[in-house]
Short mmCIF file of C-alpha atoms in Angstrom, two decimals:
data_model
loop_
_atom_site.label_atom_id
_atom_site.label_comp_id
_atom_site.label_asym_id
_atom_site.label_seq_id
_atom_site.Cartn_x
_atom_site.Cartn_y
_atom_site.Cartn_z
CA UNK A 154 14.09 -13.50 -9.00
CA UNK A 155 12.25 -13.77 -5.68
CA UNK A 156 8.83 -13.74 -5.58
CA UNK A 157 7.34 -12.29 -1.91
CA UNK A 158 3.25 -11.34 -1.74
CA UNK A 159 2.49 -9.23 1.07
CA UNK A 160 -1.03 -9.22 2.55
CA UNK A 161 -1.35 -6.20 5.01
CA UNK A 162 -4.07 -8.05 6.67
CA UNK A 163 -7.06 -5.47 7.00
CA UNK A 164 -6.39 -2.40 6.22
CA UNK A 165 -9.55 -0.38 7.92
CA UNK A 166 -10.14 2.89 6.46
CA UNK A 167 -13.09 4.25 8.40
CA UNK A 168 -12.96 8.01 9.21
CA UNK A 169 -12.12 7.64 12.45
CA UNK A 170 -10.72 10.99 13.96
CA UNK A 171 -6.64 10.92 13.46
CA UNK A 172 -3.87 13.38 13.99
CA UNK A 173 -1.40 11.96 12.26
CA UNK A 174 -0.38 13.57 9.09
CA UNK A 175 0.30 10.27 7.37
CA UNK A 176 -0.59 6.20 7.78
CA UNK A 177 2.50 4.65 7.79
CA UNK A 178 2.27 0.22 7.73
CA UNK A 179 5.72 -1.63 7.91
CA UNK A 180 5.87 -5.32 7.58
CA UNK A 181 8.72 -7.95 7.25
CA UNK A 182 8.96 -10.26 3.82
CA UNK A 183 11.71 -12.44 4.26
CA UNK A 184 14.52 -10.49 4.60
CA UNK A 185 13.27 -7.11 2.86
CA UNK A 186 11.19 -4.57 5.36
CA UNK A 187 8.06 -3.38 3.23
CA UNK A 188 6.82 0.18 4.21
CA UNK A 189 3.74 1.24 3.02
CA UNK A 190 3.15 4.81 3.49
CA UNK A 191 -0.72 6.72 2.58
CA UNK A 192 -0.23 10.92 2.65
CA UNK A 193 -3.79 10.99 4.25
CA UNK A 194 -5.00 9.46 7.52
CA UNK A 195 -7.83 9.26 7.35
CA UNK A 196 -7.52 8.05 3.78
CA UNK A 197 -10.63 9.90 2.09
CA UNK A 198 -12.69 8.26 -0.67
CA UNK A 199 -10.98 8.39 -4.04
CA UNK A 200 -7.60 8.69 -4.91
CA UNK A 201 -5.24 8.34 -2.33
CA UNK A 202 -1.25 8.97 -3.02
CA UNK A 203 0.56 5.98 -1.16
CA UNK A 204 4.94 5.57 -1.07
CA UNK A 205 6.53 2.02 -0.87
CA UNK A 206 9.83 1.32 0.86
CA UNK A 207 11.63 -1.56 0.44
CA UNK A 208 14.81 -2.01 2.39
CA UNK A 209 17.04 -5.34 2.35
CA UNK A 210 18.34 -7.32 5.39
CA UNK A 211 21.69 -4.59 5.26
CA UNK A 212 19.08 -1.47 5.21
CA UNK A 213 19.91 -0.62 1.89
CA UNK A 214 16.65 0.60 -0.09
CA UNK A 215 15.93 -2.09 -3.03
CA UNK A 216 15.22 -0.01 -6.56
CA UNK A 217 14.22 -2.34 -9.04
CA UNK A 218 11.30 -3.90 -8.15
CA UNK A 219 8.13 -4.35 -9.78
CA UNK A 220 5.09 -3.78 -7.41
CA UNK A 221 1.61 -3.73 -7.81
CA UNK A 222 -1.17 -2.94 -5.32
CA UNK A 223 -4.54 -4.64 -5.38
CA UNK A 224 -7.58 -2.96 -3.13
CA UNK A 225 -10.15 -5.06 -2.26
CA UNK A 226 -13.58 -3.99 -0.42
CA UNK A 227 -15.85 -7.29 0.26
CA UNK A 228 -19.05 -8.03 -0.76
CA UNK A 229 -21.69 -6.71 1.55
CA UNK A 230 -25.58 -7.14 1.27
CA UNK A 231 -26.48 -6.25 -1.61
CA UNK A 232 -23.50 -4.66 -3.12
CA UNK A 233 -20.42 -6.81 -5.36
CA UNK A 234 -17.06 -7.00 -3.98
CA UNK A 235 -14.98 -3.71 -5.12
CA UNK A 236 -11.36 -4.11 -6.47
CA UNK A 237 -8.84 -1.90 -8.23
CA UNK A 238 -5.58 -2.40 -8.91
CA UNK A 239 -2.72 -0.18 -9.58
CA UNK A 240 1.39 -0.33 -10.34
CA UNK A 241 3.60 1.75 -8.23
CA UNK A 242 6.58 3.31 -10.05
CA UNK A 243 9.95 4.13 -9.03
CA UNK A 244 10.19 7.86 -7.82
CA UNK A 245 13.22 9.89 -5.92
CA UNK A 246 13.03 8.38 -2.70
CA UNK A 247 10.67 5.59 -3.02
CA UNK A 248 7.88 3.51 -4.89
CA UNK A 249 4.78 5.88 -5.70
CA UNK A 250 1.17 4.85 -6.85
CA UNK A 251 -2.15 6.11 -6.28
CA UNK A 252 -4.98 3.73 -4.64
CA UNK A 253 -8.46 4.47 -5.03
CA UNK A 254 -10.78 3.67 -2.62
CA UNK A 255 -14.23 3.90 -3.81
CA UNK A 256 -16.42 4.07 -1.05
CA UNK A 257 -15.97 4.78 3.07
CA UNK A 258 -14.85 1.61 4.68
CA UNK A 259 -12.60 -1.63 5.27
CA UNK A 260 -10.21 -2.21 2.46
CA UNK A 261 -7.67 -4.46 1.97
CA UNK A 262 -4.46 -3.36 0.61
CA UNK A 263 -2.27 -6.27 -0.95
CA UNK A 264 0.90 -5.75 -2.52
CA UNK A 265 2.79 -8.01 -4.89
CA UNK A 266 6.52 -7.21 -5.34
CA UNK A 267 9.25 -9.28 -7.38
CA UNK A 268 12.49 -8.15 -6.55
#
């Protein structure tokens, strides 16, 4: 199987005023296109519901993956890095997992798919 890791960079989550109803984040690895989609936007603190796309080079969406999602928060003065992790599970249309953010600020989303 192929392995891809996706990084989406920085993923800043500070309430800034938005209208959109949803964050949507699409990225290329390798020949799949890697949605990432949060139902909030602003995210708030706590549990967030994200839904993962996948679609191959042809557009067709990929269904049996396995895909976990780490979020990181980095160390500031005196507070530890935060981390959680989760494992997003196939659901009618798409991937589905819920990311917890435990604190306002900048996460980073990373997620690691073997399809």
């Amino acid at each position: 199987m192929k392995k891809i890791i996706i990084a989406f960079a920085t993923l800043t989550l500070i309430a800034i005023p938005a209208f959109a109803k949803e964050l949507k984040l699409e990225k290329k690895a390798g020949d799949n296109t890697v949605t990432l989609i949060l139902e909030k936007n602003p995210p708030v603190t706590g549990d967030n519901k994200a839904f993962i796309e996948i679609k191959d080079a042809s557009g067709k969406a990929v269904k049996d993956a396995q895909i976990d999602i780490d979020c990181t928060m980095p160390a500031m003065p005196g507070m530890p890095a935060m981390k959680n992790s989760s494992k997003a599970q196939m659901g009618k249309d798409s991937y589905e997992a819920v990311l917890n953010f435990g604190m306002p600020g900048s996460w980073n989303i990373e997620l690691k798919m073997d399809v």
